[in-house]
Amino acid sequence: MTGKLIAGNWKMNGGLAANELLIKAVLAGLQTPACEVAVCVPAPYLAQTRALLAGSPIDVGAQDVSGHDSGAFTGEISAAMLKEFGVRYVIVGHSERRQHHGETDAGVADKAAKALAAGITPIVCVGETLAQREAGSTEAVVKRQLAAVIHANGHCISEIVVAYEPVWAIGTGQTASPEQAQQVHAVLRAQLKAASAQARRIQILYGGSMNAANAARLLGQSDIDGGLIGGASLKAADFLAIISAAV
Ligand code: PEP
């Protein structure tokens, strides 16, 4: 496995002026990071973010990609287009897209395939709702979600990043305990290992209300290889503290 990865997910936040302030503050406070760092920004800001981060250790990421190559798909953005803007990572299958945009496991697998074909690393999000956790189906849900991506991308599955994001923990301030997160990460690790001999290299991130106060304990778990950070990535001091905790 490579080192840890801390990826910010700005979601639908920001603006030209605010982005510049945020990125400059992060760069000003960033010591040489012990981990990989990325920010996944809204598509209109990819060019601005790329320019601001040029020569820095922070990679640019996107938040979604089309499952198609080109053509009559109004509003969609292809992996080739993202690649032109220097995108290194793209989030696929975030629960907000599964929930509000009807994304299916098969559709998420297609998106991951398009990203991989373009040389972009998909950050594949999986996670259960509170009802699913309470019904005892957490393991079955995350395994089903990941299985679709493995099925469609088995030949290059070692090139993906996985993010375990319990839906009930996203943006709620209610974080999974390190033990709860580790338990699911171990399940995902075993599933990846069964799919590929190279799976030891795959980073499995935790996402869901990770913040400066809880990052070190979460990141200290043996199968947690980094974080996908929403709200806390919008505050330079908090994002920097999480990066420092990823050793
Ligand atoms: C996310 O949006 O992926 C996320 C983890 O959000 P938050 O950190 O705000 O819970």
Tab-separated table of C-alpha atoms and ligand atoms in Angstrom:
chain	number	residue	atom	x	y	z
A	1	MET	CA	0.000	0.000	0.000
A	2	THR	CA	1.089	3.559	-0.627
A	3	GLY	CA	0.781	6.286	2.006
A	4	LYS	CA	-2.382	7.904	3.242
A	5	LEU	CA	-4.589	10.209	1.175
A	6	ILE	CA	-6.527	13.170	2.495
A	7	ALA	CA	-9.037	14.400	-0.084
A	8	GLY	CA	-11.271	17.412	0.436
A	9	ASN	CA	-14.761	17.378	-1.050
A	10	TRP	CA	-15.918	20.954	-1.367
A	11	LYS	CA	-19.339	19.804	-2.592
A	12	MET	CA	-21.334	22.716	-4.119
A	13	ASN	CA	-19.495	25.388	-2.177
A	14	GLY	CA	-17.067	28.119	-3.099
A	15	GLY	CA	-16.645	31.015	-5.472
A	16	LEU	CA	-13.660	32.542	-7.222
A	17	ALA	CA	-12.733	34.836	-4.343
A	18	ALA	CA	-13.436	32.331	-1.557
A	19	ASN	CA	-11.529	29.555	-3.350
A	20	GLU	CA	-8.452	31.718	-3.712
A	21	LEU	CA	-8.514	32.668	-0.041
A	22	LEU	CA	-8.984	29.050	1.041
A	23	ILE	CA	-6.279	27.595	-1.196
A	24	LYS	CA	-3.796	30.304	-0.333
A	25	ALA	CA	-4.428	29.751	3.384
A	26	VAL	CA	-3.969	25.991	3.027
A	27	LEU	CA	-0.761	26.406	1.030
A	28	ALA	CA	0.568	28.963	3.514
A	29	GLY	CA	0.079	26.541	6.400
A	30	LEU	CA	1.138	23.358	4.641
A	31	GLN	CA	4.393	21.784	5.749
A	32	THR	CA	5.718	19.048	3.467
A	33	PRO	CA	2.822	16.618	3.917
A	34	ALA	CA	3.468	13.037	5.002
A	35	CYS	CA	0.467	11.987	2.952
A	36	GLU	CA	-1.077	12.625	-0.445
A	37	VAL	CA	-3.499	15.552	-0.504
A	38	ALA	CA	-6.211	16.509	-2.990
A	39	VAL	CA	-9.155	18.861	-3.238
A	40	CYS	CA	-12.229	17.834	-5.232
A	41	VAL	CA	-13.787	21.063	-6.404
A	42	PRO	CA	-16.891	22.033	-8.388
A	43	ALA	CA	-16.185	21.656	-12.119
A	44	PRO	CA	-16.274	25.379	-12.992
A	45	TYR	CA	-13.363	25.942	-10.625
A	46	LEU	CA	-11.048	23.235	-11.967
A	47	ALA	CA	-8.987	25.677	-14.044
A	48	GLN	CA	-8.692	28.183	-11.198
A	49	THR	CA	-7.790	25.491	-8.683
A	50	ARG	CA	-5.267	23.905	-11.016
A	51	ALA	CA	-3.540	27.263	-11.495
A	52	LEU	CA	-3.499	28.054	-7.768
A	53	LEU	CA	-2.135	24.606	-6.884
A	54	ALA	CA	0.481	24.430	-9.662
A	55	GLY	CA	3.811	23.303	-8.242
A	56	SER	CA	2.259	22.417	-4.875
A	57	PRO	CA	1.903	18.926	-3.401
A	58	ILE	CA	-1.906	19.170	-3.600
A	59	ASP	CA	-3.674	17.418	-6.477
A	60	VAL	CA	-6.860	18.569	-8.148
A	61	GLY	CA	-9.939	16.361	-8.081
A	62	ALA	CA	-13.479	16.502	-9.455
A	63	GLN	CA	-16.724	15.444	-7.812
A	64	ASP	CA	-18.368	13.471	-10.590
A	65	VAL	CA	-17.761	12.202	-14.124
A	66	SER	CA	-20.000	10.952	-16.905
A	67	GLY	CA	-20.353	7.246	-17.552
A	68	HIS	CA	-20.291	8.100	-21.282
A	69	ASP	CA	-17.487	9.244	-23.568
A	70	SER	CA	-19.180	12.063	-25.494
A	71	GLY	CA	-22.359	13.045	-27.278
A	72	ALA	CA	-25.936	13.937	-26.383
A	73	PHE	CA	-25.608	14.019	-22.599
A	74	THR	CA	-26.452	17.619	-21.729
A	75	GLY	CA	-24.836	18.783	-18.528
A	76	GLU	CA	-22.450	15.849	-18.240
A	77	ILE	CA	-18.664	16.141	-18.096
A	78	SER	CA	-16.499	13.408	-19.587
A	79	ALA	CA	-13.365	11.917	-18.108
A	80	ALA	CA	-11.381	13.208	-21.101
A	81	MET	CA	-12.554	16.748	-20.319
A	82	LEU	CA	-11.525	16.394	-16.685
A	83	LYS	CA	-8.161	15.063	-17.777
A	84	GLU	CA	-7.568	18.219	-19.826
A	85	PHE	CA	-7.817	20.184	-16.592
A	86	GLY	CA	-5.168	18.130	-14.836
A	87	VAL	CA	-7.633	16.192	-12.704
A	88	ARG	CA	-5.960	13.353	-10.780
A	89	TYR	CA	-8.949	12.068	-8.784
A	90	VAL	CA	-12.692	12.003	-9.271
A	91	ILE	CA	-15.286	11.079	-6.678
A	92	VAL	CA	-17.830	8.577	-8.002
A	93	GLY	CA	-20.944	7.278	-6.307
A	94	HIS	CA	-21.057	9.824	-3.504
A	95	SER	CA	-24.169	9.127	-1.445
A	96	GLU	CA	-25.535	12.575	-2.298
A	97	ARG	CA	-25.482	11.581	-5.967
A	98	ARG	CA	-26.922	8.124	-5.269
A	99	GLN	CA	-29.675	9.742	-3.171
A	100	HIS	CA	-30.533	12.896	-5.148
A	101	HIS	CA	-29.610	11.854	-8.678
A	102	GLY	CA	-30.674	8.221	-8.699
A	103	GLU	CA	-27.197	6.839	-9.334
A	104	THR	CA	-27.143	3.051	-9.374
A	105	ASP	CA	-24.338	0.638	-8.539
A	106	ALA	CA	-23.991	-0.182	-12.252
A	107	GLY	CA	-23.881	3.503	-13.196
A	108	VAL	CA	-21.205	4.169	-10.583
A	109	ALA	CA	-19.198	1.254	-11.978
A	110	ASP	CA	-19.424	2.799	-15.473
A	111	LYS	CA	-18.190	6.125	-14.139
A	112	ALA	CA	-15.253	4.437	-12.435
A	113	ALA	CA	-14.433	2.676	-15.717
A	114	LYS	CA	-14.426	5.931	-17.677
A	115	ALA	CA	-12.201	7.598	-15.107
A	116	LEU	CA	-9.744	4.704	-15.132
A	117	ALA	CA	-9.628	4.645	-18.927
A	118	ALA	CA	-8.694	8.340	-18.901
A	119	GLY	CA	-5.967	7.828	-16.312
A	120	ILE	CA	-7.941	9.449	-13.486
A	121	THR	CA	-8.217	7.680	-10.140
A	122	PRO	CA	-11.847	7.185	-9.121
A	123	ILE	CA	-12.606	7.604	-5.435
A	124	VAL	CA	-15.453	5.090	-5.203
A	125	CYS	CA	-17.838	5.911	-2.361
A	126	VAL	CA	-19.776	3.212	-0.550
A	127	GLY	CA	-21.807	3.412	2.616
A	128	GLU	CA	-25.002	2.419	4.356
A	129	THR	CA	-27.931	4.526	5.505
A	130	LEU	CA	-28.947	4.609	9.156
A	131	ALA	CA	-31.907	2.336	8.410
A	132	GLN	CA	-29.609	-0.170	6.725
A	133	ARG	CA	-27.203	-0.092	9.678
A	134	GLU	CA	-30.040	-0.580	12.124
A	135	ALA	CA	-31.325	-3.481	10.037
A	136	GLY	CA	-27.898	-5.118	10.314
A	137	SER	CA	-27.214	-4.887	6.583
A	138	THR	CA	-24.177	-2.574	6.582
A	139	GLU	CA	-21.786	-5.259	5.366
A	140	ALA	CA	-24.132	-6.513	2.641
A	141	VAL	CA	-24.772	-2.979	1.360
A	142	VAL	CA	-21.146	-1.873	1.093
A	143	LYS	CA	-20.099	-5.205	-0.405
A	144	ARG	CA	-22.842	-4.981	-3.030
A	145	GLN	CA	-21.828	-1.419	-3.932
A	146	LEU	CA	-18.145	-2.321	-4.225
A	147	ALA	CA	-18.855	-5.593	-6.047
A	148	ALA	CA	-20.413	-3.693	-8.947
A	149	VAL	CA	-17.244	-1.655	-9.393
A	150	ILE	CA	-15.014	-4.730	-9.070
A	151	HIS	CA	-17.162	-6.614	-11.575
A	152	ALA	CA	-16.827	-3.881	-14.209
A	153	ASN	CA	-13.200	-2.985	-13.492
A	154	GLY	CA	-11.592	-6.185	-12.283
A	155	HIS	CA	-8.589	-5.881	-14.593
A	156	CYS	CA	-7.488	-2.556	-13.084
A	157	ILE	CA	-9.179	-2.626	-9.700
A	158	SER	CA	-5.881	-1.942	-7.932
A	159	GLU	CA	-5.967	1.569	-9.462
A	160	ILE	CA	-9.068	2.713	-7.558
A	161	VAL	CA	-9.435	4.412	-4.197
A	162	VAL	CA	-12.394	3.402	-2.023
A	163	ALA	CA	-14.121	5.723	0.441
A	164	TYR	CA	-16.304	4.226	3.149
A	165	GLU	CA	-18.832	6.930	3.955
A	166	PRO	CA	-21.694	5.916	6.225
A	167	VAL	CA	-24.570	8.069	4.971
A	168	TRP	CA	-25.704	8.813	8.515
A	169	ALA	CA	-22.310	10.364	9.287
A	170	ILE	CA	-22.050	12.692	6.284
A	171	GLY	CA	-22.506	16.325	7.207
A	172	THR	CA	-24.251	15.377	10.436
A	173	GLY	CA	-21.455	15.784	12.960
A	174	GLN	CA	-22.130	12.167	13.913
A	175	THR	CA	-18.914	10.310	13.123
A	176	ALA	CA	-18.571	6.539	13.002
A	177	SER	CA	-16.465	5.413	15.925
A	178	PRO	CA	-12.947	4.335	14.936
A	179	GLU	CA	-13.966	0.762	15.776
A	180	GLN	CA	-17.139	0.913	13.654
A	181	ALA	CA	-15.183	2.358	10.734
A	182	GLN	CA	-12.321	-0.134	11.074
A	183	GLN	CA	-14.771	-3.035	11.080
A	184	VAL	CA	-16.240	-1.994	7.724
A	185	HIS	CA	-12.824	-1.132	6.276
A	186	ALA	CA	-11.613	-4.631	7.134
A	187	VAL	CA	-14.587	-6.100	5.264
A	188	LEU	CA	-13.830	-3.943	2.216
A	189	ARG	CA	-10.129	-4.816	2.388
A	190	ALA	CA	-10.950	-8.526	2.392
A	191	GLN	CA	-13.284	-8.081	-0.566
A	192	LEU	CA	-10.612	-6.196	-2.525
A	193	LYS	CA	-7.948	-8.748	-1.654
A	194	ALA	CA	-10.170	-11.534	-2.903
A	195	ALA	CA	-10.563	-9.623	-6.184
A	196	SER	CA	-6.937	-8.721	-6.788
A	197	ALA	CA	-3.521	-9.775	-5.662
A	198	GLN	CA	-2.550	-6.092	-5.863
A	199	ALA	CA	-5.272	-5.035	-3.420
A	200	ARG	CA	-2.860	-4.330	-0.584
A	201	ARG	CA	-2.052	-1.096	-2.402
A	202	ILE	CA	-5.634	0.157	-2.519
A	203	GLN	CA	-6.324	3.099	-0.247
A	204	ILE	CA	-9.575	2.861	1.707
A	205	LEU	CA	-10.585	6.280	3.029
A	206	TYR	CA	-13.082	7.051	5.752
A	207	GLY	CA	-15.540	9.904	5.218
A	208	GLY	CA	-18.282	11.272	7.429
A	209	SER	CA	-17.814	14.243	9.739
A	210	MET	CA	-14.075	13.709	10.043
A	211	ASN	CA	-12.617	16.778	11.709
A	212	ALA	CA	-9.524	18.107	13.428
A	213	ALA	CA	-10.564	16.549	16.750
A	214	ASN	CA	-11.380	13.012	15.614
A	215	ALA	CA	-9.009	12.562	12.658
A	216	ALA	CA	-6.028	11.080	14.506
A	217	ARG	CA	-8.007	8.225	16.073
A	218	LEU	CA	-9.793	7.362	12.851
A	219	LEU	CA	-6.602	7.554	10.808
A	220	GLY	CA	-4.829	5.417	13.414
A	221	GLN	CA	-6.930	2.355	12.537
A	222	SER	CA	-5.052	-0.314	10.642
A	223	ASP	CA	-7.317	-0.348	7.573
A	224	ILE	CA	-8.062	3.382	7.361
A	225	ASP	CA	-5.759	4.842	4.733
A	226	GLY	CA	-6.970	8.393	4.711
A	227	GLY	CA	-10.053	10.559	4.694
A	228	LEU	CA	-12.626	12.082	2.373
A	229	ILE	CA	-13.365	15.371	4.073
A	230	GLY	CA	-16.448	17.474	3.402
A	231	GLY	CA	-17.217	20.374	5.718
A	232	ALA	CA	-13.809	20.468	7.378
A	233	SER	CA	-12.063	20.861	4.012
A	234	LEU	CA	-13.644	24.296	3.660
A	235	LYS	CA	-11.745	25.619	6.688
A	236	ALA	CA	-8.012	25.891	6.121
A	237	ALA	CA	-7.044	25.315	9.759
A	238	ASP	CA	-9.213	22.212	10.070
A	239	PHE	CA	-8.082	20.741	6.756
A	240	LEU	CA	-4.446	21.356	7.704
A	241	ALA	CA	-4.943	19.690	11.085
A	242	ILE	CA	-6.406	16.602	9.402
A	243	ILE	CA	-3.502	16.491	6.942
A	244	SER	CA	-1.070	16.662	9.881
A	245	ALA	CA	-2.869	13.767	11.553
A	246	ALA	CA	-2.351	11.550	8.485
A	247	VAL	CA	1.071	10.122	9.208
B	1	PEP	C1	-18.399	14.070	2.170
B	1	PEP	O1	-19.127	14.895	1.641
B	1	PEP	O2	-17.841	13.203	1.491
B	1	PEP	C2	-18.199	14.153	3.625
B	1	PEP	C3	-17.520	13.207	4.215
B	1	PEP	O3	-18.763	15.219	4.230
B	1	PEP	P1	-18.554	15.652	5.778
B	1	PEP	O4	-17.086	15.535	6.070
B	1	PEP	O5	-19.036	17.073	5.822
B	1	PEP	O6	-19.370	14.733	6.597
